[in-house]
Amino acid sequence: MKWINATGLLLQFFAFWFAAPELLGVNTLKRLESGLKKFLSILPGILFLTLAAVFGLGFSIIGLIKGFRASTEGIEKQEMVRYFIVLGSSFLVYLVFVLRYSRIRAWIEKHLSGPLIDRILQSQDLRQNALKLGALLFSIGFVLQFMAILIG
């Protein structure tokens, strides 16, 4: 039942972001345009670094657990090789992201965040459709949370 409740919460979170452009209005969006573009361009970096921190913490905890267990029970070579392969490949992805971050951010700003904000500002229909989608997501999220309460 927790996953139903979590799904409902996640849908309601996304609903806010779909409804926000219409609720804020064109004038407010124009005032916030440069800030929104910058925020959307650094958002993947924030998400990636958060994911990397969680991954790092997870690997640290798994490494400690494996170390404690290995000191009493021993550990197979195959298990250690698998752990180091996953650790190495994760570090490689992180390193590539860090080295290419400025290019990734510039590409996102040029091809995604800039055109998205401009399109939201210019299209009343897009803002209304996003508001409708937000309302639908919010309603589905509410129903899922309500079901989780009734069933659980």
PDB file of C-alpha atoms in Angstrom:
ATOM      1  CA  MET A   1       0.000   0.000   0.000  1.00  0.00           C
ATOM      2  CA  LYS A   2       2.944   2.315   0.526  1.00  0.00           C
ATOM      3  CA  TRP A   3       3.747   2.303  -3.181  1.00  0.00           C
ATOM      4  CA  ILE A   4       0.174   3.350  -4.028  1.00  0.00           C
ATOM      5  CA  ASN A   5       0.412   6.228  -1.565  1.00  0.00           C
ATOM      6  CA  ALA A   6       3.868   7.191  -2.868  1.00  0.00           C
ATOM      7  CA  THR A   7       2.609   7.122  -6.462  1.00  0.00           C
ATOM      8  CA  GLY A   8      -0.289   9.388  -5.496  1.00  0.00           C
ATOM      9  CA  LEU A   9       2.066  11.837  -3.819  1.00  0.00           C
ATOM     10  CA  LEU A  10       4.376  11.830  -6.830  1.00  0.00           C
ATOM     11  CA  LEU A  11       1.482  12.489  -9.221  1.00  0.00           C
ATOM     12  CA  GLN A  12       0.304  15.384  -7.076  1.00  0.00           C
ATOM     13  CA  PHE A  13       3.824  16.823  -7.050  1.00  0.00           C
ATOM     14  CA  PHE A  14       3.974  16.714 -10.854  1.00  0.00           C
ATOM     15  CA  ALA A  15       0.471  18.173 -11.025  1.00  0.00           C
ATOM     16  CA  PHE A  16       1.696  21.355  -9.362  1.00  0.00           C
ATOM     17  CA  TRP A  17       4.397  21.858 -11.981  1.00  0.00           C
ATOM     18  CA  PHE A  18       1.915  21.376 -14.804  1.00  0.00           C
ATOM     19  CA  ALA A  19      -0.523  23.839 -13.242  1.00  0.00           C
ATOM     20  CA  ALA A  20       2.054  26.452 -12.221  1.00  0.00           C
ATOM     21  CA  PRO A  21       2.437  28.249 -15.601  1.00  0.00           C
ATOM     22  CA  GLU A  22      -1.282  28.937 -15.896  1.00  0.00           C
ATOM     23  CA  LEU A  23      -1.658  29.827 -12.233  1.00  0.00           C
ATOM     24  CA  LEU A  24       1.287  32.251 -12.320  1.00  0.00           C
ATOM     25  CA  GLY A  25       0.120  33.997 -15.475  1.00  0.00           C
ATOM     26  CA  VAL A  26       2.031  35.441 -18.414  1.00  0.00           C
ATOM     27  CA  ASN A  27       3.207  38.622 -16.664  1.00  0.00           C
ATOM     28  CA  THR A  28       4.753  36.730 -13.754  1.00  0.00           C
ATOM     29  CA  LEU A  29       6.317  34.203 -16.115  1.00  0.00           C
ATOM     30  CA  LYS A  30       7.895  37.020 -18.139  1.00  0.00           C
ATOM     31  CA  ARG A  31       9.382  38.506 -14.973  1.00  0.00           C
ATOM     32  CA  LEU A  32      10.722  35.105 -13.952  1.00  0.00           C
ATOM     33  CA  GLU A  33      11.831  34.075 -17.463  1.00  0.00           C
ATOM     34  CA  SER A  34      15.608  34.361 -17.034  1.00  0.00           C
ATOM     35  CA  GLY A  35      15.510  32.732 -13.588  1.00  0.00           C
ATOM     36  CA  LEU A  36      13.354  29.879 -14.870  1.00  0.00           C
ATOM     37  CA  LYS A  37      15.736  29.256 -17.770  1.00  0.00           C
ATOM     38  CA  LYS A  38      18.710  29.138 -15.411  1.00  0.00           C
ATOM     39  CA  PHE A  39      16.849  26.898 -12.967  1.00  0.00           C
ATOM     40  CA  LEU A  40      15.800  24.468 -15.706  1.00  0.00           C
ATOM     41  CA  SER A  41      19.360  24.363 -17.024  1.00  0.00           C
ATOM     42  CA  ILE A  42      20.885  23.502 -13.620  1.00  0.00           C
ATOM     43  CA  LEU A  43      18.087  21.166 -12.514  1.00  0.00           C
ATOM     44  CA  PRO A  44      19.630  18.074 -14.184  1.00  0.00           C
ATOM     45  CA  GLY A  45      22.899  18.849 -12.423  1.00  0.00           C
ATOM     46  CA  ILE A  46      21.183  19.114  -9.061  1.00  0.00           C
ATOM     47  CA  LEU A  47      19.305  15.872  -9.672  1.00  0.00           C
ATOM     48  CA  PHE A  48      22.439  14.083 -10.866  1.00  0.00           C
ATOM     49  CA  LEU A  49      24.525  15.259  -7.923  1.00  0.00           C
ATOM     50  CA  THR A  50      21.749  14.241  -5.518  1.00  0.00           C
ATOM     51  CA  LEU A  51      21.621  10.828  -7.160  1.00  0.00           C
ATOM     52  CA  ALA A  52      25.416  10.597  -6.967  1.00  0.00           C
ATOM     53  CA  ALA A  53      25.335  11.457  -3.255  1.00  0.00           C
ATOM     54  CA  VAL A  54      22.693   8.797  -2.606  1.00  0.00           C
ATOM     55  CA  PHE A  55      24.673   6.313  -4.683  1.00  0.00           C
ATOM     56  CA  GLY A  56      27.860   7.156  -2.794  1.00  0.00           C
ATOM     57  CA  LEU A  57      26.157   6.773   0.552  1.00  0.00           C
ATOM     58  CA  GLY A  58      24.637   3.495  -0.584  1.00  0.00           C
ATOM     59  CA  PHE A  59      27.998   2.142  -1.763  1.00  0.00           C
ATOM     60  CA  SER A  60      29.577   3.195   1.525  1.00  0.00           C
ATOM     61  CA  ILE A  61      26.933   1.379   3.537  1.00  0.00           C
ATOM     62  CA  ILE A  62      27.089  -1.705   1.304  1.00  0.00           C
ATOM     63  CA  GLY A  63      30.896  -1.668   1.543  1.00  0.00           C
ATOM     64  CA  LEU A  64      30.757  -1.512   5.341  1.00  0.00           C
ATOM     65  CA  ILE A  65      28.220  -4.321   5.517  1.00  0.00           C
ATOM     66  CA  LYS A  66      30.245  -6.471   3.124  1.00  0.00           C
ATOM     67  CA  GLY A  67      33.398  -5.711   5.107  1.00  0.00           C
ATOM     68  CA  PHE A  68      31.839  -6.679   8.428  1.00  0.00           C
ATOM     69  CA  ARG A  69      30.326  -9.802   6.934  1.00  0.00           C
ATOM     70  CA  ALA A  70      33.584 -10.734   5.216  1.00  0.00           C
ATOM     71  CA  SER A  71      35.475 -10.474   8.507  1.00  0.00           C
ATOM     72  CA  THR A  72      33.278 -13.173  10.036  1.00  0.00           C
ATOM     73  CA  GLU A  73      32.051 -15.307   7.141  1.00  0.00           C
ATOM     74  CA  GLY A  74      34.493 -14.596   4.365  1.00  0.00           C
ATOM     75  CA  ILE A  75      33.588 -13.340   0.903  1.00  0.00           C
ATOM     76  CA  GLU A  76      33.715 -14.868  -2.539  1.00  0.00           C
ATOM     77  CA  LYS A  77      35.978 -13.402  -5.191  1.00  0.00           C
ATOM     78  CA  GLN A  78      33.072 -13.194  -7.638  1.00  0.00           C
ATOM     79  CA  GLU A  79      31.065 -11.014  -5.237  1.00  0.00           C
ATOM     80  CA  MET A  80      33.952  -8.582  -4.754  1.00  0.00           C
ATOM     81  CA  VAL A  81      34.613  -8.370  -8.496  1.00  0.00           C
ATOM     82  CA  ARG A  82      30.941  -7.578  -9.112  1.00  0.00           C
ATOM     83  CA  TYR A  83      31.011  -4.868  -6.405  1.00  0.00           C
ATOM     84  CA  PHE A  84      34.110  -3.218  -7.890  1.00  0.00           C
ATOM     85  CA  ILE A  85      32.730  -3.355 -11.444  1.00  0.00           C
ATOM     86  CA  VAL A  86      29.541  -1.573 -10.354  1.00  0.00           C
ATOM     87  CA  LEU A  87      31.550   0.916  -8.286  1.00  0.00           C
ATOM     88  CA  GLY A  88      33.964   1.608 -11.138  1.00  0.00           C
ATOM     89  CA  SER A  89      31.273   2.041 -13.773  1.00  0.00           C
ATOM     90  CA  SER A  90      29.310   4.385 -11.484  1.00  0.00           C
ATOM     91  CA  PHE A  91      32.449   6.436 -10.880  1.00  0.00           C
ATOM     92  CA  LEU A  92      33.101   6.586 -14.625  1.00  0.00           C
ATOM     93  CA  VAL A  93      29.587   7.907 -15.348  1.00  0.00           C
ATOM     94  CA  TYR A  94      30.004  10.485 -12.580  1.00  0.00           C
ATOM     95  CA  LEU A  95      33.422  11.541 -13.888  1.00  0.00           C
ATOM     96  CA  VAL A  96      32.144  11.961 -17.453  1.00  0.00           C
ATOM     97  CA  PHE A  97      29.222  14.034 -16.173  1.00  0.00           C
ATOM     98  CA  VAL A  98      31.477  16.286 -14.096  1.00  0.00           C
ATOM     99  CA  LEU A  99      33.935  16.804 -16.956  1.00  0.00           C
ATOM    100  CA  ARG A 100      31.159  17.523 -19.475  1.00  0.00           C
ATOM    101  CA  TYR A 101      28.831  19.459 -17.137  1.00  0.00           C
ATOM    102  CA  SER A 102      29.305  22.867 -18.785  1.00  0.00           C
ATOM    103  CA  ARG A 103      28.552  21.422 -22.228  1.00  0.00           C
ATOM    104  CA  ILE A 104      25.548  19.497 -20.927  1.00  0.00           C
ATOM    105  CA  ARG A 105      24.206  22.628 -19.191  1.00  0.00           C
ATOM    106  CA  ALA A 106      24.707  24.798 -22.307  1.00  0.00           C
ATOM    107  CA  TRP A 107      22.933  22.201 -24.465  1.00  0.00           C
ATOM    108  CA  ILE A 108      19.998  21.976 -22.046  1.00  0.00           C
ATOM    109  CA  GLU A 109      19.725  25.764 -21.875  1.00  0.00           C
ATOM    110  CA  LYS A 110      19.847  26.153 -25.662  1.00  0.00           C
ATOM    111  CA  HIS A 111      17.691  23.215 -26.750  1.00  0.00           C
ATOM    112  CA  LEU A 112      15.336  22.521 -23.825  1.00  0.00           C
ATOM    113  CA  SER A 113      14.850  25.191 -21.186  1.00  0.00           C
ATOM    114  CA  GLY A 114      14.962  28.241 -23.470  1.00  0.00           C
ATOM    115  CA  PRO A 115      12.499  26.956 -26.072  1.00  0.00           C
ATOM    116  CA  LEU A 116      10.247  25.458 -23.367  1.00  0.00           C
ATOM    117  CA  ILE A 117       9.915  28.753 -21.463  1.00  0.00           C
ATOM    118  CA  ASP A 118       9.421  30.716 -24.707  1.00  0.00           C
ATOM    119  CA  ARG A 119       6.723  28.291 -25.827  1.00  0.00           C
ATOM    120  CA  ILE A 120       4.968  28.446 -22.452  1.00  0.00           C
ATOM    121  CA  LEU A 121       5.002  32.254 -22.596  1.00  0.00           C
ATOM    122  CA  GLN A 122       3.621  32.409 -26.134  1.00  0.00           C
ATOM    123  CA  SER A 123       0.999  29.661 -26.087  1.00  0.00           C
ATOM    124  CA  GLN A 124      -2.178  30.135 -24.071  1.00  0.00           C
ATOM    125  CA  ASP A 125      -3.402  26.725 -25.270  1.00  0.00           C
ATOM    126  CA  LEU A 126      -0.266  25.010 -23.981  1.00  0.00           C
ATOM    127  CA  ARG A 127      -0.715  26.593 -20.541  1.00  0.00           C
ATOM    128  CA  GLN A 128      -4.392  25.591 -20.436  1.00  0.00           C
ATOM    129  CA  ASN A 129      -3.614  22.017 -21.518  1.00  0.00           C
ATOM    130  CA  ALA A 130      -0.883  21.808 -18.884  1.00  0.00           C
ATOM    131  CA  LEU A 131      -3.386  23.036 -16.282  1.00  0.00           C
ATOM    132  CA  LYS A 132      -5.875  20.356 -17.353  1.00  0.00           C
ATOM    133  CA  LEU A 133      -3.169  17.698 -17.201  1.00  0.00           C
ATOM    134  CA  GLY A 134      -2.158  18.982 -13.766  1.00  0.00           C
ATOM    135  CA  ALA A 135      -5.754  18.750 -12.565  1.00  0.00           C
ATOM    136  CA  LEU A 136      -6.004  15.192 -13.915  1.00  0.00           C
ATOM    137  CA  LEU A 137      -2.731  14.150 -12.243  1.00  0.00           C
ATOM    138  CA  PHE A 138      -3.815  15.738  -8.971  1.00  0.00           C
ATOM    139  CA  SER A 139      -7.156  13.921  -9.086  1.00  0.00           C
ATOM    140  CA  ILE A 140      -5.550  10.554  -9.872  1.00  0.00           C
ATOM    141  CA  GLY A 141      -3.049  11.130  -7.071  1.00  0.00           C
ATOM    142  CA  PHE A 142      -5.861  11.912  -4.639  1.00  0.00           C
ATOM    143  CA  VAL A 143      -7.787   8.776  -5.627  1.00  0.00           C
ATOM    144  CA  LEU A 144      -4.654   6.629  -5.206  1.00  0.00           C
ATOM    145  CA  GLN A 145      -3.960   8.067  -1.757  1.00  0.00           C
ATOM    146  CA  PHE A 146      -7.581   7.606  -0.754  1.00  0.00           C
ATOM    147  CA  MET A 147      -7.477   3.977  -1.937  1.00  0.00           C
ATOM    148  CA  ALA A 148      -4.278   3.401   0.028  1.00  0.00           C
ATOM    149  CA  ILE A 149      -5.992   4.682   3.160  1.00  0.00           C
ATOM    150  CA  LEU A 150      -9.121   2.575   2.636  1.00  0.00           C
ATOM    151  CA  ILE A 151      -7.330  -0.627   1.685  1.00  0.00           C
ATOM    152  CA  GLY A 152      -4.363  -0.294   4.067  1.00  0.00           C
TER     153      GLY A 152
END
